[in-house]
Amino acid sequence: MSAERETDYRAGLSAALAAGFAVLGSGGSSLDAVTRAVVALEDNPLFNAGHGAVFTLDGRNELDASIMNGATLEAGAVCGVTRIRNPIELARAVMEHSDYVFLSGSGAEDFAASRGFEFVGSDYFHTAARWRQLERIRDGEGGVSPLTISHVGTVGAVALDSQGRLAAATSTGGMTGKRFGRIGDTPVIGAGTYADDRSCAVSATGHGEMFIRAAVAHDICARVRFGGRTLSRAVHEVVMEELRTLGGEGGVIAIDREGRIAMEFNSEGMFRASRLSGEHEKIDIYRESRP
Ligand code: ASP
């Protein structure tokens, strides 16, 4: 990645972190904080969510998102939506204003209309960079993996607020070149997203098929809650052992009820940013921190 591009990614992470932290700093909820952070990333064309999402094989954008409130175990998710600017806000509306947890496709959009959501045209999501990536996949260009393209960019946030409430949110365009209505782990509660005040909050990115099979986010929370693991050990076991055994590439960001943060990945890099109250932000891309 060019230095200029890296600077842009870092700026995008920093802006999203600031959006979430502003909520927490003024005594707001972790739920609002993760929503604001993910909206900022969905609006940023660099990331694989909202504007800038990857394309399906037939050249469309199908978006997935989910959110969970660790205080109540309420959750909301949408998948395969094509006309919603900020899918995370729709997932949150499903959680707060419907009798359901998980809505798909046109039904999710009917619900969005009933809640007064604004609809955008498909061109809103389009970016030239993502289109070029699709063309390279379609052309079968060697060395270009749909996974690597995609998970350089799925977005998520986890937070703990001043009242001890945890929340997690994740949003994605899924995997480049996906077809047949494929849905990954991102909107699947327990796979891509989970939050429980009794343990931790987790948001995942990576090869969704394996993350679903390993129930990644819930497994990490369960290891903390029932297995006596620290957060970092639970994250390490799932990302470096369970997922690796399945050949699942990717990683997670997580925070526990004490505010301990763990961000681990078994891939080359993972864009990530964190901030604790009273401390400066930390932003990293690769395994080793670079200035
Ligand atoms: N996990 C997402 C999916 O499988 C993609 C990603 O994180 O790269 O849809």
XYZ file of C-alpha atoms and ligand atoms in Angstrom:
300
model
C 0.000 0.000 0.000
C 1.307 3.451 -0.855
C 2.201 5.810 1.980
C -0.476 8.192 0.779
C -3.152 5.517 0.865
C -2.046 4.415 4.298
C -2.377 7.998 5.509
C -5.931 8.107 4.167
C -6.845 4.879 5.953
C -5.361 6.142 9.192
C -7.319 9.388 8.868
C -10.520 7.419 8.278
C -9.897 5.270 11.349
C -9.080 8.308 13.437
C -12.273 10.104 12.358
C -14.414 7.066 13.174
C -12.733 6.652 16.542
C -13.319 10.329 17.297
C -16.995 10.029 16.337
C -17.484 7.129 18.740
C -15.353 8.598 21.470
C -17.226 11.919 21.371
C -20.371 10.009 22.333
C -18.648 8.209 25.194
C -16.868 11.358 26.366
C -20.152 13.154 26.835
C -21.600 10.294 28.870
C -23.425 8.672 25.948
C -24.083 4.972 25.495
C -21.783 2.380 23.991
C -24.618 1.601 21.582
C -24.606 5.160 20.241
C -20.800 5.152 20.139
C -20.517 2.032 17.983
C -23.316 3.272 15.733
C -21.588 6.624 15.130
C -18.202 5.000 14.528
C -19.607 2.518 12.023
C -21.633 5.193 10.210
C -18.412 7.197 9.765
C -16.716 4.135 8.245
C -19.722 3.282 6.052
C -19.613 6.824 4.670
C -15.888 6.589 3.921
C -15.286 5.194 0.397
C -12.064 3.472 1.453
C -13.830 0.832 3.512
C -15.870 -2.156 2.404
C -19.195 -0.988 3.837
C -21.796 1.518 2.664
C -20.215 3.876 0.102
C -17.212 1.911 -1.178
C -18.630 -1.563 -0.589
C -17.332 -4.397 -2.766
C -19.334 -5.682 -5.745
C -21.161 -8.934 -6.309
C -20.148 -10.957 -9.369
C -22.973 -9.377 -11.347
C -21.840 -5.892 -10.376
C -24.203 -4.946 -7.567
C -23.729 -3.981 -3.939
C -25.469 -6.118 -1.330
C -24.878 -4.905 2.190
C -24.977 -6.693 5.552
C -24.826 -5.245 9.075
C -25.546 -6.133 12.689
C -25.504 -4.552 16.120
C -25.843 -5.862 19.675
C -26.541 -4.305 23.045
C -24.549 -6.119 25.740
C -26.696 -4.770 28.558
C -29.922 -6.364 27.322
C -28.705 -8.936 24.764
C -30.967 -7.224 22.228
C -29.683 -7.453 18.679
C -30.591 -6.320 15.179
C -29.313 -7.333 11.768
C -29.961 -6.848 8.064
C -28.558 -8.635 5.064
C -28.625 -8.230 1.314
C -29.895 -4.647 1.372
C -29.141 -2.594 -1.711
C -30.600 0.871 -1.198
C -29.850 1.858 2.407
C -27.098 4.406 2.882
C -26.173 3.276 6.396
C -27.094 -0.373 6.947
C -25.941 -0.195 10.582
C -28.685 2.316 11.316
C -31.218 -0.050 9.795
C -29.866 -2.948 11.889
C -30.301 -0.759 14.928
C -33.854 0.123 13.916
C -34.619 -3.595 13.556
C -33.345 -4.072 17.110
C -35.229 -1.148 18.576
C -38.398 -0.910 16.521
C -39.341 -4.345 15.247
C -40.397 -7.648 16.773
C -37.512 -9.331 14.974
C -33.748 -9.646 15.066
C -32.788 -10.352 11.453
C -34.364 -8.997 8.241
C -33.240 -9.657 4.681
C -33.337 -7.989 1.274
C -36.546 -6.368 0.097
C -38.313 -7.137 3.382
C -35.643 -5.242 5.279
C -36.108 -2.368 2.860
C -39.892 -2.405 3.321
C -39.244 -2.117 7.043
C -36.797 0.733 6.359
C -39.471 2.561 4.376
C -41.928 2.122 7.228
C -39.383 3.743 9.549
C -38.823 6.697 7.207
C -35.331 5.708 6.063
C -33.957 7.594 3.107
C -33.193 5.409 0.065
C -30.175 5.921 -2.170
C -29.608 4.818 -5.768
C -27.205 1.966 -6.464
C -24.690 4.461 -7.848
C -24.243 5.847 -4.328
C -22.223 2.770 -3.332
C -20.142 2.637 -6.487
C -16.438 3.483 -6.381
C -14.029 3.107 -9.278
C -11.503 1.286 -7.088
C -13.979 -1.437 -6.081
C -15.147 -1.799 -9.670
C -11.580 -2.364 -10.816
C -11.170 -5.019 -8.135
C -14.274 -6.794 -9.420
C -12.936 -6.692 -12.964
C -9.676 -8.241 -11.823
C -11.600 -11.011 -10.083
C -13.798 -11.565 -13.134
C -10.687 -11.730 -15.308
C -9.255 -14.375 -13.003
C -6.149 -12.334 -12.414
C -3.601 -14.311 -10.400
C -2.714 -13.151 -6.921
C -5.986 -11.294 -6.399
C -8.072 -12.942 -3.740
C -11.695 -11.908 -3.156
C -11.076 -12.390 0.540
C -8.024 -10.187 0.786
C -9.763 -7.435 -1.094
C -12.867 -7.662 1.032
C -11.543 -7.843 4.485
C -9.280 -4.966 3.886
C -12.304 -2.936 4.673
C -15.214 -4.597 6.485
C -15.898 -2.254 9.388
C -16.798 -2.715 13.019
C -16.711 -1.088 16.413
C -16.881 -2.233 20.029
C -17.278 -0.003 23.073
C -17.677 0.094 26.838
C -19.414 3.154 28.283
C -19.195 4.883 31.661
C -22.132 2.832 32.925
C -20.390 -0.436 32.152
C -22.479 -1.247 29.100
C -20.865 -3.044 26.174
C -21.914 -2.872 22.512
C -20.678 -4.190 19.179
C -21.523 -3.314 15.573
C -20.272 -4.603 12.201
C -21.041 -3.625 8.597
C -19.842 -4.893 5.221
C -20.381 -5.239 1.513
C -19.347 -8.877 2.002
C -16.956 -10.680 -0.279
C -15.968 -9.377 -3.711
C -17.531 -11.384 -6.523
C -20.063 -13.111 -4.240
C -23.165 -14.621 -5.842
C -26.349 -16.591 -5.222
C -27.373 -14.187 -2.434
C -24.380 -15.224 -0.361
C -24.381 -13.848 3.182
C -21.268 -13.908 5.373
C -20.749 -13.711 9.119
C -21.130 -9.953 9.502
C -24.907 -9.864 10.062
C -24.979 -13.198 11.888
C -25.276 -12.562 15.621
C -22.739 -14.764 17.387
C -20.499 -15.028 14.329
C -19.557 -11.497 13.186
C -20.963 -9.594 16.157
C -21.717 -10.310 19.812
C -21.919 -8.282 23.025
C -22.746 -9.360 26.553
C -22.073 -7.229 29.626
C -21.171 -10.400 31.526
C -18.149 -10.950 29.290
C -17.170 -8.832 26.296
C -18.091 -7.260 22.946
C -16.655 -8.586 19.674
C -16.723 -7.509 16.022
C -15.096 -9.684 13.358
C -13.722 -9.436 9.849
C -12.512 -12.212 7.614
C -13.605 -15.196 5.596
C -17.240 -15.231 6.643
C -17.937 -18.896 5.924
C -15.379 -20.005 8.512
C -16.399 -17.309 10.977
C -19.976 -18.595 10.867
C -18.860 -22.183 11.343
C -16.672 -21.232 14.298
C -19.341 -18.922 15.815
C -16.403 -16.620 16.409
C -17.872 -13.692 18.325
C -19.976 -15.795 20.675
C -17.202 -18.314 21.204
C -14.897 -15.549 22.443
C -17.568 -14.230 24.838
C -18.296 -17.756 26.096
C -14.618 -18.483 26.763
C -14.459 -15.319 28.872
C -17.732 -15.946 30.670
C -17.600 -19.677 31.269
C -14.015 -20.654 30.569
C -12.245 -18.231 32.892
C -10.125 -16.881 30.058
C -8.852 -13.344 29.905
C -10.107 -11.501 26.854
C -6.758 -11.608 25.117
C -6.411 -15.355 25.677
C -9.936 -16.054 24.437
C -9.326 -13.946 21.336
C -5.987 -15.634 20.720
C -7.451 -19.130 21.030
C -10.277 -18.441 18.604
C -8.356 -16.410 16.013
C -5.064 -18.289 16.103
C -6.270 -21.813 16.866
C -9.951 -22.436 16.040
C -10.044 -20.294 12.914
C -6.668 -21.399 11.682
C -7.715 -25.024 11.947
C -10.612 -24.233 9.626
C -8.404 -22.151 7.338
C -10.355 -19.024 8.276
C -8.396 -15.867 7.583
C -9.176 -12.630 9.422
C -9.398 -11.175 12.888
C -11.477 -9.469 15.549
C -11.621 -6.379 17.698
C -12.898 -6.912 21.240
C -13.324 -5.180 24.594
C -14.282 -6.673 27.945
C -16.290 -5.358 30.868
C -13.125 -4.010 32.516
C -12.216 -2.042 29.399
C -9.396 -4.350 28.334
C -8.973 -4.324 24.585
C -7.837 -7.185 22.323
C -7.353 -6.892 18.566
C -5.852 -9.936 16.891
C -5.717 -11.279 13.338
C -4.145 -14.193 11.521
C -3.928 -12.283 8.244
C -1.212 -9.940 7.057
C -2.815 -6.864 8.519
C -6.004 -5.457 9.954
C -6.858 -1.780 10.086
C -7.585 -1.019 13.709
C -7.825 1.868 16.121
C -8.501 2.111 19.830
C -8.684 4.617 22.601
C -9.096 4.370 26.356
C -10.428 7.217 28.411
C -7.601 9.557 29.392
C -5.272 8.120 26.759
C -4.353 8.918 23.182
C -5.655 6.983 20.200
C -3.683 4.061 18.813
C -3.901 3.203 15.138
C -2.287 0.216 13.443
C -2.485 -1.696 10.188
C 0.171 -4.377 10.238
C 1.382 -6.692 12.957
C 4.190 -4.457 14.111
C 3.323 -0.892 14.988
C 4.806 1.573 12.564
C 5.183 5.250 13.339
N -16.649 -11.115 6.927
C -17.164 -10.514 5.736
C -17.942 -11.529 4.949
O -17.566 -12.684 4.915
C -16.135 -9.990 4.835
C -14.929 -9.478 5.475
O -14.862 -9.242 6.661
O -13.989 -9.294 4.709
O -18.901 -11.141 4.328
